[in-house]
């Protein structure tokens, strides 16, 4: 795999980078409160990333693809949201397209493609839900992945 610059030219010698985290244990999210996703386990770190206090730091500038998924426990009321916040002020959010249905678990997925990120920039991952009560984020199917675009 070869990285390319903004004009599509190959950047020789630029390594492919990937960082993958999975959630360990449940996290309770109070209705109407944006909550940082905490409790991550590093599954893969193929260079250029660090995790500290649930904040991901990008150590090598580049263009990246990001995927975040969060699985909320079953509840038939309200919407669910996940967010990716950058230290430079950029915020991306994905909201479930409709209220939860039939008290099934709800997984919300965000995918950001070709995002330019500066060296030293940090990423915080957040969730929010509007069920009217507290809900848990289940570790199963809750993950964060970032890789060279």
PDB file of C-alpha atoms in Angstrom:
ATOM      1  CA  UNK A   1       0.000   0.000   0.000  1.00  0.00           C
ATOM      2  CA  UNK A   2       1.375   3.413  -0.982  1.00  0.00           C
ATOM      3  CA  UNK A   3       0.262   6.768   0.423  1.00  0.00           C
ATOM      4  CA  UNK A   4      -0.329   9.631  -1.998  1.00  0.00           C
ATOM      5  CA  UNK A   5      -0.266  13.402  -1.605  1.00  0.00           C
ATOM      6  CA  UNK A   6      -3.203  15.767  -2.303  1.00  0.00           C
ATOM      7  CA  UNK A   7      -2.479  15.604  -6.042  1.00  0.00           C
ATOM      8  CA  UNK A   8      -2.435  11.800  -6.138  1.00  0.00           C
ATOM      9  CA  UNK A   9       1.371  11.472  -6.379  1.00  0.00           C
ATOM     10  CA  UNK A  10       2.997   8.572  -4.565  1.00  0.00           C
ATOM     11  CA  UNK A  11       4.913   9.515  -1.439  1.00  0.00           C
ATOM     12  CA  UNK A  12       7.858   7.173  -1.465  1.00  0.00           C
ATOM     13  CA  UNK A  13       8.858   5.578   1.787  1.00  0.00           C
ATOM     14  CA  UNK A  14       5.697   6.594   3.673  1.00  0.00           C
ATOM     15  CA  UNK A  15       4.604   3.629   5.779  1.00  0.00           C
ATOM     16  CA  UNK A  16       1.073   2.382   6.120  1.00  0.00           C
ATOM     17  CA  UNK A  17      -0.235   3.196   9.610  1.00  0.00           C
ATOM     18  CA  UNK A  18      -3.120   1.565  11.513  1.00  0.00           C
ATOM     19  CA  UNK A  19      -4.429   1.799  15.067  1.00  0.00           C
ATOM     20  CA  UNK A  20      -7.311  -0.333  16.321  1.00  0.00           C
ATOM     21  CA  UNK A  21      -8.994  -0.182  19.742  1.00  0.00           C
ATOM     22  CA  UNK A  22     -11.759  -2.273  21.262  1.00  0.00           C
ATOM     23  CA  UNK A  23     -13.902  -1.379  24.251  1.00  0.00           C
ATOM     24  CA  UNK A  24     -13.327  -3.314  27.457  1.00  0.00           C
ATOM     25  CA  UNK A  25     -16.299  -3.434  29.810  1.00  0.00           C
ATOM     26  CA  UNK A  26     -19.552  -1.503  29.833  1.00  0.00           C
ATOM     27  CA  UNK A  27     -19.869   2.263  30.211  1.00  0.00           C
ATOM     28  CA  UNK A  28     -23.052   3.874  31.572  1.00  0.00           C
ATOM     29  CA  UNK A  29     -24.340   6.869  29.594  1.00  0.00           C
ATOM     30  CA  UNK A  30     -26.897   9.158  31.257  1.00  0.00           C
ATOM     31  CA  UNK A  31     -29.668  10.390  28.936  1.00  0.00           C
ATOM     32  CA  UNK A  32     -28.950  13.799  27.423  1.00  0.00           C
ATOM     33  CA  UNK A  33     -25.302  13.896  28.524  1.00  0.00           C
ATOM     34  CA  UNK A  34     -22.417  13.743  26.058  1.00  0.00           C
ATOM     35  CA  UNK A  35     -19.983  11.225  27.524  1.00  0.00           C
ATOM     36  CA  UNK A  36     -16.388  10.410  26.591  1.00  0.00           C
ATOM     37  CA  UNK A  37     -15.918   6.776  25.577  1.00  0.00           C
ATOM     38  CA  UNK A  38     -13.500   5.263  28.077  1.00  0.00           C
ATOM     39  CA  UNK A  39     -11.936   1.882  28.775  1.00  0.00           C
ATOM     40  CA  UNK A  40     -10.102   0.982  25.556  1.00  0.00           C
ATOM     41  CA  UNK A  41      -7.775  -1.908  24.785  1.00  0.00           C
ATOM     42  CA  UNK A  42      -5.199  -1.465  22.013  1.00  0.00           C
ATOM     43  CA  UNK A  43      -5.514  -4.361  19.572  1.00  0.00           C
ATOM     44  CA  UNK A  44      -3.080  -3.083  16.955  1.00  0.00           C
ATOM     45  CA  UNK A  45      -0.686  -0.141  16.749  1.00  0.00           C
ATOM     46  CA  UNK A  46       1.135  -0.144  13.429  1.00  0.00           C
ATOM     47  CA  UNK A  47       2.958   3.132  14.082  1.00  0.00           C
ATOM     48  CA  UNK A  48       2.112   6.756  14.604  1.00  0.00           C
ATOM     49  CA  UNK A  49      -0.483   6.703  17.394  1.00  0.00           C
ATOM     50  CA  UNK A  50      -0.727   6.722  21.166  1.00  0.00           C
ATOM     51  CA  UNK A  51      -3.553   6.334  23.678  1.00  0.00           C
ATOM     52  CA  UNK A  52      -3.512   8.090  27.040  1.00  0.00           C
ATOM     53  CA  UNK A  53      -6.454   8.893  29.325  1.00  0.00           C
ATOM     54  CA  UNK A  54      -8.815   7.775  26.536  1.00  0.00           C
ATOM     55  CA  UNK A  55      -7.437  10.381  24.125  1.00  0.00           C
ATOM     56  CA  UNK A  56      -5.811   9.233  20.873  1.00  0.00           C
ATOM     57  CA  UNK A  57      -2.789  11.280  19.754  1.00  0.00           C
ATOM     58  CA  UNK A  58      -1.634  11.316  16.141  1.00  0.00           C
ATOM     59  CA  UNK A  59       2.169  11.398  16.077  1.00  0.00           C
ATOM     60  CA  UNK A  60       2.559  11.494  12.278  1.00  0.00           C
ATOM     61  CA  UNK A  61       0.703  13.987  10.092  1.00  0.00           C
ATOM     62  CA  UNK A  62      -1.225  12.427   7.246  1.00  0.00           C
ATOM     63  CA  UNK A  63      -4.512  11.604   5.605  1.00  0.00           C
ATOM     64  CA  UNK A  64      -6.503   8.991   7.494  1.00  0.00           C
ATOM     65  CA  UNK A  65      -9.724   6.991   7.403  1.00  0.00           C
ATOM     66  CA  UNK A  66     -11.530   6.671  10.740  1.00  0.00           C
ATOM     67  CA  UNK A  67     -14.239   4.254  11.852  1.00  0.00           C
ATOM     68  CA  UNK A  68     -16.045   4.365  15.189  1.00  0.00           C
ATOM     69  CA  UNK A  69     -18.864   2.054  16.273  1.00  0.00           C
ATOM     70  CA  UNK A  70     -20.711   2.018  19.594  1.00  0.00           C
ATOM     71  CA  UNK A  71     -23.323  -0.508  20.682  1.00  0.00           C
ATOM     72  CA  UNK A  72     -25.959   0.725  23.120  1.00  0.00           C
ATOM     73  CA  UNK A  73     -27.936  -1.701  25.289  1.00  0.00           C
ATOM     74  CA  UNK A  74     -31.521  -2.480  24.352  1.00  0.00           C
ATOM     75  CA  UNK A  75     -34.138   0.222  24.903  1.00  0.00           C
ATOM     76  CA  UNK A  76     -37.025   1.292  22.675  1.00  0.00           C
ATOM     77  CA  UNK A  77     -36.889   5.044  23.304  1.00  0.00           C
ATOM     78  CA  UNK A  78     -34.837   7.868  21.812  1.00  0.00           C
ATOM     79  CA  UNK A  79     -31.911   8.351  19.504  1.00  0.00           C
ATOM     80  CA  UNK A  80     -28.240   7.409  19.913  1.00  0.00           C
ATOM     81  CA  UNK A  81     -25.211   9.479  18.850  1.00  0.00           C
ATOM     82  CA  UNK A  82     -21.467   8.959  18.515  1.00  0.00           C
ATOM     83  CA  UNK A  83     -18.878  11.634  17.908  1.00  0.00           C
ATOM     84  CA  UNK A  84     -15.263  12.137  16.937  1.00  0.00           C
ATOM     85  CA  UNK A  85     -13.798  15.396  18.296  1.00  0.00           C
ATOM     86  CA  UNK A  86     -10.428  16.749  17.188  1.00  0.00           C
ATOM     87  CA  UNK A  87      -8.249  19.075  19.276  1.00  0.00           C
ATOM     88  CA  UNK A  88      -8.293  21.641  16.455  1.00  0.00           C
ATOM     89  CA  UNK A  89     -12.060  22.107  16.952  1.00  0.00           C
ATOM     90  CA  UNK A  90     -13.416  19.816  14.235  1.00  0.00           C
ATOM     91  CA  UNK A  91     -16.317  17.655  15.441  1.00  0.00           C
ATOM     92  CA  UNK A  92     -18.062  14.887  13.507  1.00  0.00           C
ATOM     93  CA  UNK A  93     -21.237  13.256  14.821  1.00  0.00           C
ATOM     94  CA  UNK A  94     -23.444  10.443  13.617  1.00  0.00           C
ATOM     95  CA  UNK A  95     -26.985  10.092  14.946  1.00  0.00           C
ATOM     96  CA  UNK A  96     -29.056   6.940  14.611  1.00  0.00           C
ATOM     97  CA  UNK A  97     -31.506   7.615  11.757  1.00  0.00           C
ATOM     98  CA  UNK A  98     -34.581   7.046  13.936  1.00  0.00           C
ATOM     99  CA  UNK A  99     -35.559   6.220  17.476  1.00  0.00           C
ATOM    100  CA  UNK A 100     -34.622   2.790  18.784  1.00  0.00           C
ATOM    101  CA  UNK A 101     -37.177   0.127  17.848  1.00  0.00           C
ATOM    102  CA  UNK A 102     -38.523  -2.936  19.642  1.00  0.00           C
ATOM    103  CA  UNK A 103     -36.017  -2.655  22.491  1.00  0.00           C
ATOM    104  CA  UNK A 104     -33.161  -4.066  20.372  1.00  0.00           C
ATOM    105  CA  UNK A 105     -29.542  -3.119  20.900  1.00  0.00           C
ATOM    106  CA  UNK A 106     -28.533  -0.226  18.649  1.00  0.00           C
ATOM    107  CA  UNK A 107     -25.126   0.058  17.004  1.00  0.00           C
ATOM    108  CA  UNK A 108     -24.226   3.470  15.597  1.00  0.00           C
ATOM    109  CA  UNK A 109     -21.395   3.614  13.056  1.00  0.00           C
ATOM    110  CA  UNK A 110     -19.364   6.636  11.911  1.00  0.00           C
ATOM    111  CA  UNK A 111     -16.944   6.460   9.004  1.00  0.00           C
ATOM    112  CA  UNK A 112     -14.736   9.428   8.083  1.00  0.00           C
ATOM    113  CA  UNK A 113     -12.676   9.141   4.925  1.00  0.00           C
ATOM    114  CA  UNK A 114      -9.600  11.089   3.816  1.00  0.00           C
ATOM    115  CA  UNK A 115      -9.350  13.298   6.902  1.00  0.00           C
ATOM    116  CA  UNK A 116      -6.144  15.366   7.072  1.00  0.00           C
ATOM    117  CA  UNK A 117      -4.723  15.241  10.584  1.00  0.00           C
ATOM    118  CA  UNK A 118      -1.712  17.182  11.858  1.00  0.00           C
ATOM    119  CA  UNK A 119       1.044  15.676  13.982  1.00  0.00           C
ATOM    120  CA  UNK A 120       0.231  16.117  17.665  1.00  0.00           C
ATOM    121  CA  UNK A 121      -3.489  16.460  17.070  1.00  0.00           C
ATOM    122  CA  UNK A 122      -5.699  14.533  19.492  1.00  0.00           C
ATOM    123  CA  UNK A 123      -9.001  12.725  19.060  1.00  0.00           C
ATOM    124  CA  UNK A 124     -11.662  12.200  21.728  1.00  0.00           C
ATOM    125  CA  UNK A 125     -14.514   9.747  21.131  1.00  0.00           C
ATOM    126  CA  UNK A 126     -17.949  10.535  22.565  1.00  0.00           C
ATOM    127  CA  UNK A 127     -21.448   9.082  22.873  1.00  0.00           C
ATOM    128  CA  UNK A 128     -24.877  10.466  23.775  1.00  0.00           C
ATOM    129  CA  UNK A 129     -28.327   8.945  24.018  1.00  0.00           C
ATOM    130  CA  UNK A 130     -31.866  10.228  24.528  1.00  0.00           C
ATOM    131  CA  UNK A 131     -33.710   7.258  26.079  1.00  0.00           C
ATOM    132  CA  UNK A 132     -34.895   9.123  29.157  1.00  0.00           C
ATOM    133  CA  UNK A 133     -32.735   6.971  31.457  1.00  0.00           C
ATOM    134  CA  UNK A 134     -29.220   5.584  31.714  1.00  0.00           C
ATOM    135  CA  UNK A 135     -27.996   3.083  29.102  1.00  0.00           C
ATOM    136  CA  UNK A 136     -24.839   1.020  28.923  1.00  0.00           C
ATOM    137  CA  UNK A 137     -22.426   0.958  26.023  1.00  0.00           C
ATOM    138  CA  UNK A 138     -21.690  -2.709  25.430  1.00  0.00           C
ATOM    139  CA  UNK A 139     -18.106  -3.759  24.774  1.00  0.00           C
ATOM    140  CA  UNK A 140     -19.257  -6.118  22.008  1.00  0.00           C
ATOM    141  CA  UNK A 141     -19.071  -4.363  18.632  1.00  0.00           C
ATOM    142  CA  UNK A 142     -17.762  -1.099  20.109  1.00  0.00           C
ATOM    143  CA  UNK A 143     -14.470  -0.139  18.478  1.00  0.00           C
ATOM    144  CA  UNK A 144     -12.309   2.630  17.005  1.00  0.00           C
ATOM    145  CA  UNK A 145     -10.010   2.260  14.026  1.00  0.00           C
ATOM    146  CA  UNK A 146      -7.805   4.755  12.201  1.00  0.00           C
ATOM    147  CA  UNK A 147      -5.567   3.954   9.243  1.00  0.00           C
ATOM    148  CA  UNK A 148      -3.667   5.634   6.441  1.00  0.00           C
ATOM    149  CA  UNK A 149      -5.987   6.686   3.619  1.00  0.00           C
TER     150      UNK A 149
END
